[in-house]
Coordinates of C-alpha atoms in Angstrom, one line a residue:
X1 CA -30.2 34.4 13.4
X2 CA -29.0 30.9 13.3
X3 CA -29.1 30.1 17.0
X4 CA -33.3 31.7 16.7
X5 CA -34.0 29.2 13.5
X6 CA -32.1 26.2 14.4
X7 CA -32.4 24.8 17.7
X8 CA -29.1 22.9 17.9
X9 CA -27.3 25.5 16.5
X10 CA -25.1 27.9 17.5
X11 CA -22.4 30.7 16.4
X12 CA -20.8 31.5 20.1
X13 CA -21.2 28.5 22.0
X14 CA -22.1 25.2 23.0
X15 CA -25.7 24.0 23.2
X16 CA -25.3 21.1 25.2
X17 CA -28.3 18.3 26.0
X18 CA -27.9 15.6 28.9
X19 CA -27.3 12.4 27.3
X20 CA -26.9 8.7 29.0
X21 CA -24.0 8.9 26.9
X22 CA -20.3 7.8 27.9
X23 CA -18.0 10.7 25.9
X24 CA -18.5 13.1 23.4
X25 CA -16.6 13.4 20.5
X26 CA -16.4 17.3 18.8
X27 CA -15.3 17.3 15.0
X28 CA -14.6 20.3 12.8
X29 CA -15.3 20.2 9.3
X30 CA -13.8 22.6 7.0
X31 CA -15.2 23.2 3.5
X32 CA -18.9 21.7 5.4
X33 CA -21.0 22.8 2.9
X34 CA -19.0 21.5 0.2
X35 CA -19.5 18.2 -2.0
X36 CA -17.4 15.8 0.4
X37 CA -19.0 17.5 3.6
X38 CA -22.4 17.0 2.6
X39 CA -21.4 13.1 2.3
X40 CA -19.5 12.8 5.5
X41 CA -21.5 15.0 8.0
X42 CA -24.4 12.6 8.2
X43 CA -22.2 9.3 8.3
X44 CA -20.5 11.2 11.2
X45 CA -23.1 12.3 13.4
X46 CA -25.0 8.7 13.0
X47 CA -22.7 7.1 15.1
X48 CA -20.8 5.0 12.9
X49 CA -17.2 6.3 13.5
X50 CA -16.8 7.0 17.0
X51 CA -19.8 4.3 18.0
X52 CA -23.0 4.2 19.1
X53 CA -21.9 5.0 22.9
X54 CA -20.2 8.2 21.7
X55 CA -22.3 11.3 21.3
X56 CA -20.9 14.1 18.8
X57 CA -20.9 17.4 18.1
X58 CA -19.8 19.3 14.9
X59 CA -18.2 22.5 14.6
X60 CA -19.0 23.5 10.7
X61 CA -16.4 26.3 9.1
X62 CA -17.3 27.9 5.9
X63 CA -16.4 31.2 3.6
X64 CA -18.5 33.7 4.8
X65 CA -20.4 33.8 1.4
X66 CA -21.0 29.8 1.9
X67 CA -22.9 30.4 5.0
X68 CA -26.3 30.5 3.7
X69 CA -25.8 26.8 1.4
X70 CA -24.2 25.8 5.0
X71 CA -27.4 26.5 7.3
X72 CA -29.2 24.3 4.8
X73 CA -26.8 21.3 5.2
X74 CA -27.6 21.7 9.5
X75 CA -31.2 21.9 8.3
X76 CA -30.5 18.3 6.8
X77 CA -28.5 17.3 9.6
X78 CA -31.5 17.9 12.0
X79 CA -34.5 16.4 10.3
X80 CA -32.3 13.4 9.7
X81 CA -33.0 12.9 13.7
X82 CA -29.6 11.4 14.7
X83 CA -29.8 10.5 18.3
X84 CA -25.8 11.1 18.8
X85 CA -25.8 14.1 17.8
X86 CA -25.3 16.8 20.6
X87 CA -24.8 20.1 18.7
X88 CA -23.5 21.9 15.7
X89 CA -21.6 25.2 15.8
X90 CA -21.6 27.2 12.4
X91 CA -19.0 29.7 12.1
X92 CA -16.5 31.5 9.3
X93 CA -14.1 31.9 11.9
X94 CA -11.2 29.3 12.4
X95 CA -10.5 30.0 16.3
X96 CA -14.1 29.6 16.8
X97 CA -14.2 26.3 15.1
X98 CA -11.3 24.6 16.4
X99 CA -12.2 25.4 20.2
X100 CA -12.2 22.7 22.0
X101 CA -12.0 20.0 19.1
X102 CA -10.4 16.6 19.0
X103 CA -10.6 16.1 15.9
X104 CA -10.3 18.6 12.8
X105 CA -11.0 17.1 9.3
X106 CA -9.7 20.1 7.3
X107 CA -11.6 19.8 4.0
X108 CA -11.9 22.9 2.6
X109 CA -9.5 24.1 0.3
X110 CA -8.8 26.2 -3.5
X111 CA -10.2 23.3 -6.4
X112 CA -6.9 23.4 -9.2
X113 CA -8.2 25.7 -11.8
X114 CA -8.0 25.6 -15.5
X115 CA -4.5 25.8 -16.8
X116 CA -3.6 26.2 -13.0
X117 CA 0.2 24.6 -12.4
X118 CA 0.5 22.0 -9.1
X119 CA 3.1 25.1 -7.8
X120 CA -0.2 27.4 -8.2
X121 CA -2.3 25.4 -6.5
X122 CA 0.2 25.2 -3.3
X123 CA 1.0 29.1 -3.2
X124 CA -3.3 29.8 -3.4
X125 CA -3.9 26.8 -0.5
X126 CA -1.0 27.6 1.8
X127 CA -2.2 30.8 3.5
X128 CA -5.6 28.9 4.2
X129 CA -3.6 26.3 5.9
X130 CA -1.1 28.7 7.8
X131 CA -4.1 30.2 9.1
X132 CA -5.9 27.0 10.0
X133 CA -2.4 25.7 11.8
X134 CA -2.6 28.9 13.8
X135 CA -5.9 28.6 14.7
X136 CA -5.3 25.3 15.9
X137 CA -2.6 26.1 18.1
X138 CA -4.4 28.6 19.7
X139 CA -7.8 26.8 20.0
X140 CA -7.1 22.8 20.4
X141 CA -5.0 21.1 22.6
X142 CA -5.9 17.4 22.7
X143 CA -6.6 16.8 18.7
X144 CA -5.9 15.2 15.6
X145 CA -5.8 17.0 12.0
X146 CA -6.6 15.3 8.9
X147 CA -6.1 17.7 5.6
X148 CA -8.0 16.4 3.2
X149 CA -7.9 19.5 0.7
X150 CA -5.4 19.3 -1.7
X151 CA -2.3 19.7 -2.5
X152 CA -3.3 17.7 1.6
X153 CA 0.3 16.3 2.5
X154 CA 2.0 19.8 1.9
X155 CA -0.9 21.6 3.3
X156 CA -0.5 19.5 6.5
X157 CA 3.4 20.2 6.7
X158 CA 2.0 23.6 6.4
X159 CA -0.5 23.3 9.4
X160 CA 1.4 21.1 11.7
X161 CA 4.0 24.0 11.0
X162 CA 2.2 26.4 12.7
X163 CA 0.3 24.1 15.4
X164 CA 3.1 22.8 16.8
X165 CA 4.1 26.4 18.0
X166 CA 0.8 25.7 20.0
X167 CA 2.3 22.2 21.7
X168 CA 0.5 20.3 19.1
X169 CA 2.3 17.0 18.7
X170 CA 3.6 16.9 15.3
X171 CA 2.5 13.7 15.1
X172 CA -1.2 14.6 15.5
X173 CA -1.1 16.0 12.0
X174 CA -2.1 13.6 9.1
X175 CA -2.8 13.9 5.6
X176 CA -5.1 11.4 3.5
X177 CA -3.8 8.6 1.2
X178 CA -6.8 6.3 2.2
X179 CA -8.3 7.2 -0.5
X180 CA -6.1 5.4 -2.6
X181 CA -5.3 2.6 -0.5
X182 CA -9.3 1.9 -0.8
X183 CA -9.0 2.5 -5.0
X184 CA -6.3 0.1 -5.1
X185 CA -7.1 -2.6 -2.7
X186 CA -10.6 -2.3 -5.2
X187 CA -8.6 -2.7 -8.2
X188 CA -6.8 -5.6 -6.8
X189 CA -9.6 -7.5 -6.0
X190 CA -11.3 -6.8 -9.4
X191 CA -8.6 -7.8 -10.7
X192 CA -7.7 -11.1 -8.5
X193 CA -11.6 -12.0 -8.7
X194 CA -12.0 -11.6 -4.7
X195 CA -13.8 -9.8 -2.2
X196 CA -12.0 -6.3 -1.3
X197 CA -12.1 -7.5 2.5
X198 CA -9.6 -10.7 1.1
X199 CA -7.0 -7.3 0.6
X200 CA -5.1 -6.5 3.1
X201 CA -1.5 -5.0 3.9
X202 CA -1.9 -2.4 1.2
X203 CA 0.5 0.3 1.1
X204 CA 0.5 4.0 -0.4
X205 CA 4.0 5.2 -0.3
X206 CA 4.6 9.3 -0.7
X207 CA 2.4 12.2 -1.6
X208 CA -1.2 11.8 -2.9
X209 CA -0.5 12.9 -6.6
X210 CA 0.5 11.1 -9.7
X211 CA 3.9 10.6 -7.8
X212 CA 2.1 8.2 -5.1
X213 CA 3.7 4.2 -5.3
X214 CA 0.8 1.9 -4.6
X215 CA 2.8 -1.5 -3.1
X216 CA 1.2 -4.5 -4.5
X217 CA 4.2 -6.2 -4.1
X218 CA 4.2 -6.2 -0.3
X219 CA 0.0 -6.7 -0.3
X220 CA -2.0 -9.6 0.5
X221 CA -4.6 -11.4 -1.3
X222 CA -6.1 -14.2 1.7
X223 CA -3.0 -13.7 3.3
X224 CA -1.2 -14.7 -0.2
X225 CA 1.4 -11.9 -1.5
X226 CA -0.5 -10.4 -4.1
X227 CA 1.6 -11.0 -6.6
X228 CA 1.6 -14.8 -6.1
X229 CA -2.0 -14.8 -6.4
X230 CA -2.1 -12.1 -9.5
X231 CA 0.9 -13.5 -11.0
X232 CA 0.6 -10.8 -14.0
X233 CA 4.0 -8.2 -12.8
X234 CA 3.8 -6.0 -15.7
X235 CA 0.4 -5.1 -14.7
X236 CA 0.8 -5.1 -11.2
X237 CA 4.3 -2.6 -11.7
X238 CA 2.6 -0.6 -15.0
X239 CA -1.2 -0.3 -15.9
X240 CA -2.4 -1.3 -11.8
X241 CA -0.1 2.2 -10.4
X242 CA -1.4 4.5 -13.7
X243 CA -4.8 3.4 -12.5
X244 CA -4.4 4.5 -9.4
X245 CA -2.6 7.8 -9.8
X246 CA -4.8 8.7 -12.7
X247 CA -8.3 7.5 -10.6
X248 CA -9.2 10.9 -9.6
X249 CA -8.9 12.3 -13.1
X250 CA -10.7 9.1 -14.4
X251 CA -13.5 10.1 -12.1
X252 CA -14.1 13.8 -12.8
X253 CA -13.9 12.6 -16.6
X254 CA -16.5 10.3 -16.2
X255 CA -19.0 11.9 -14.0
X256 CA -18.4 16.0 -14.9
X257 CA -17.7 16.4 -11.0
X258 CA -14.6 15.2 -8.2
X259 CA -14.8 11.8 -6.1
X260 CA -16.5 13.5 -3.1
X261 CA -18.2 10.1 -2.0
X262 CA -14.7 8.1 -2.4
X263 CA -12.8 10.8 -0.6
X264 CA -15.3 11.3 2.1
X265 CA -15.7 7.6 2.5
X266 CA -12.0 7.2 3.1
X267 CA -12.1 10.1 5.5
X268 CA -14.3 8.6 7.9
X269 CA -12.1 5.1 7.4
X270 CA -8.7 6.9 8.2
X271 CA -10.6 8.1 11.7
X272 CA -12.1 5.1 12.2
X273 CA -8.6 3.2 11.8
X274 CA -6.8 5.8 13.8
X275 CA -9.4 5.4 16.7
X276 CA -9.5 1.6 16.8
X277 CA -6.5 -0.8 17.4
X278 CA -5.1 -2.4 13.7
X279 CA -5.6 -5.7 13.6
X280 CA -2.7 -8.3 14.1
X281 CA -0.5 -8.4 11.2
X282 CA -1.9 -5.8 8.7
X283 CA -1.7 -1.9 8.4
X284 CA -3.4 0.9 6.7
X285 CA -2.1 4.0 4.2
X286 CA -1.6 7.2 5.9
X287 CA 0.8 10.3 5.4
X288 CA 2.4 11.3 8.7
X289 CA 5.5 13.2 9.7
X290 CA 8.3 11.3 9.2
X291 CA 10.4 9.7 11.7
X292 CA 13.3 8.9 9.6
X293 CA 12.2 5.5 8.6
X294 CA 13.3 3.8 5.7
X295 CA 15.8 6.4 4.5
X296 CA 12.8 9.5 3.9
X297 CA 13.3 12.8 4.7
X298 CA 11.7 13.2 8.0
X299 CA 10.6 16.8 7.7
X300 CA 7.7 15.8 5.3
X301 CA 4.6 14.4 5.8
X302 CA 4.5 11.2 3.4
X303 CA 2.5 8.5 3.3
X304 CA 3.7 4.9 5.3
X305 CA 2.4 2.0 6.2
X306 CA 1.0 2.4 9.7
X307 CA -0.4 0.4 12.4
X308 CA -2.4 2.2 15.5
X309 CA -2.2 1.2 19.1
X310 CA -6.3 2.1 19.6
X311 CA -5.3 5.0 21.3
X312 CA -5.4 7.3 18.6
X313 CA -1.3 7.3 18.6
X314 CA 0.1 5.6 15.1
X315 CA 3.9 3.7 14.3
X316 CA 5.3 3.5 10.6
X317 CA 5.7 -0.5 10.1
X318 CA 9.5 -1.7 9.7
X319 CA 11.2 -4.2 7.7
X320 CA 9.3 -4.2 4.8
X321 CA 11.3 -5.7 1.9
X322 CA 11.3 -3.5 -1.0
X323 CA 13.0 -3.6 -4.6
X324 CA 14.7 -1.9 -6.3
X325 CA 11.8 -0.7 -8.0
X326 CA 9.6 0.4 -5.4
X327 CA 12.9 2.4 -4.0
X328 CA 12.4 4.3 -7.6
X329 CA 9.0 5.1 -7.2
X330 CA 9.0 6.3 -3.5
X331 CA 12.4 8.6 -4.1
X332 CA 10.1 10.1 -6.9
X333 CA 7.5 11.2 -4.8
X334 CA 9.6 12.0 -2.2
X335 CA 11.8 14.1 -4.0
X336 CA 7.8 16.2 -5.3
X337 CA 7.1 16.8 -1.6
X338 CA 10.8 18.2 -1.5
X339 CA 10.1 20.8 -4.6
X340 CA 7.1 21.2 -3.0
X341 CA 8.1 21.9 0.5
X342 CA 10.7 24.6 -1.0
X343 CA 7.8 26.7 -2.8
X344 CA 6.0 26.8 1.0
X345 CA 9.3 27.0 2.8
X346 CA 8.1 31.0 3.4
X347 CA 5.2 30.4 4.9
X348 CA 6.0 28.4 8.0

């Protein structure tokens, strides 16, 4: 038994130790024993998201036959030593998991097969995320949901669907686009010669998929617009947003396998962005429920440029000017999470 073999471990309930502590933090991982949770459960139980005052405890859910390869990522979480880390519950069952959480990074979900259409992909993932949303609803109260596993911002409208029926803010549901905020602030600064700290104010508009509209044109390079300091437009509107769209396909060609580092990197950022107060003047990526702003239909959850107030509760930014161009490209990716919000429309 787990709970026998693994001190801090536990498939029915909380193991908890007396800590100096000031809070703890629990966070369910979906998909833990997959490629992205092996890279983000150590960076989250070492303290460097919720700070080194914050003690955490994981609640790891897994397929049943993923169990085994799961008790060996715990084994790796404990002889890593992390101070912070209170406990670890390890279960294949969703209610279990989310009890209690505040916040659920739901990672886990069907890769796209070979020959496998974007339509497949969201009719296999949807029941995993209509069960999830139920779960949630029944278990959490005071949390925030970031779907990670793709298709993420239809899987999320899918989830939040279902939570809210549990008094779930909508707004607590969130899908991630950091990912490509972080590969195109990169490619910016590659390609403007500058450190990617000197990029700020950079935008990911609609659904993560080739549809997304990385905004260079309302980004800064040293508080510069970005396309003052690059200068090269038929870059910045052509080869710099094919980059970007086609990144994760770039990456599994290149290394045989998917961008679990990047995407579990950027996981950890969109919590630790959520949780802290966004500095004066910029924002960050993320795909929320809409609110009506800037003309997109609110019942999807697409990506905006986002400030939070450090209390965990986020605003789409207003007034940003954008061309006729960008208007193209976000109406295109809004109009995918339409067709793809009418293949789901049953499930909710």
């Amino acid at each position: 038994d787990a709970a026998d073999s693994h001190p801090l471990v536990t498939h029915d309930k909380t193991i908890e130790k007396e800590s100096p502590m000031s809070r703890t933090v629990r966070v369910a991982v979906t998909g833990a024993a997959g490629q992205i949770g092996y890279a983000l459960l150590p960076r989250l139980a070492s303290g460097e998201v919720f700070g080194h005052d914050t003690r955490v405890s994981l609640s790891l859910l897994e397929i049943t036959p993923a169990l085994p390869a799961l008790e060996g990522v715990v084994m790796e979480l404990q002889d890593c030593a992390f101070p912070l880390l209170d406990d670890i519950r390890v279960t294949d069952n969703a209610e279990e998991a989310f009890d209690g959480i505040n916040w659920g990074l739901l990672v886990g979900s069907k890769p796209r097969g070979k020959g496998m259409e974007r339509g497949d992909l969201i009719r296999e993932n949807g029941p995993i995320f209509v069960g999830q949303g139920a779960a949630l609803a029944k278990a959490a109260s005071d949390v925030r949901v970031l779907v990670v596993g793709n298709p993420a911002n239809t899987n999320s409208l899918i989830a939040m669907k279902h939570g809210v029926k549990g008094g779930i803010p909508r707004e607590r549901f969130h899908a991630m686009t950091r990912l490509d905020q972080n590969r195109a602030a990169a490619q910016l600064a590659l390609k403007a010669g500058v450190g990617v700290t000197d990029v700020t104010n950079m935008t990911i508009w609609g659904n993560h998929s080739a549809t997304q509209y990385p905004d260079a044109e309302n980004a800064k390079i040293n508080g510069r617009p970005c396309t003052d300091v690059i200068g090269h437009v038929a870059w910045l509107q052509g080869e710099f947003i094919e980059l970007i769209q086609q990144r994760g396909a770039a990456v599994i060609a290149a290394r045989g396998l998917s961008s679990a580092a990047s995407a579990a990197n950027a996981a950890l950022d969109h919590v630790r962005s959520v949780e802290g107060a966004t500095a004066d003047g910029d924002w960050f990526s993320a795909a929320i429920p809409g609110d009506g702003s800037y003309g997109i239909d609110e019942d999807l959850i697409f990506s905006y440029p986002v400030r939070s107030d450090g209390k965990g509760e986020l605003s789409i930014v207003q007034g940003l000017e954008l061309s006729e161009f960008s208007r193209g490209k976000i109406v295109s990716s809004e109009k995918e999470l339409q067709e793809e919000r009418a293949v789901v429309e049953g499930m909710f």
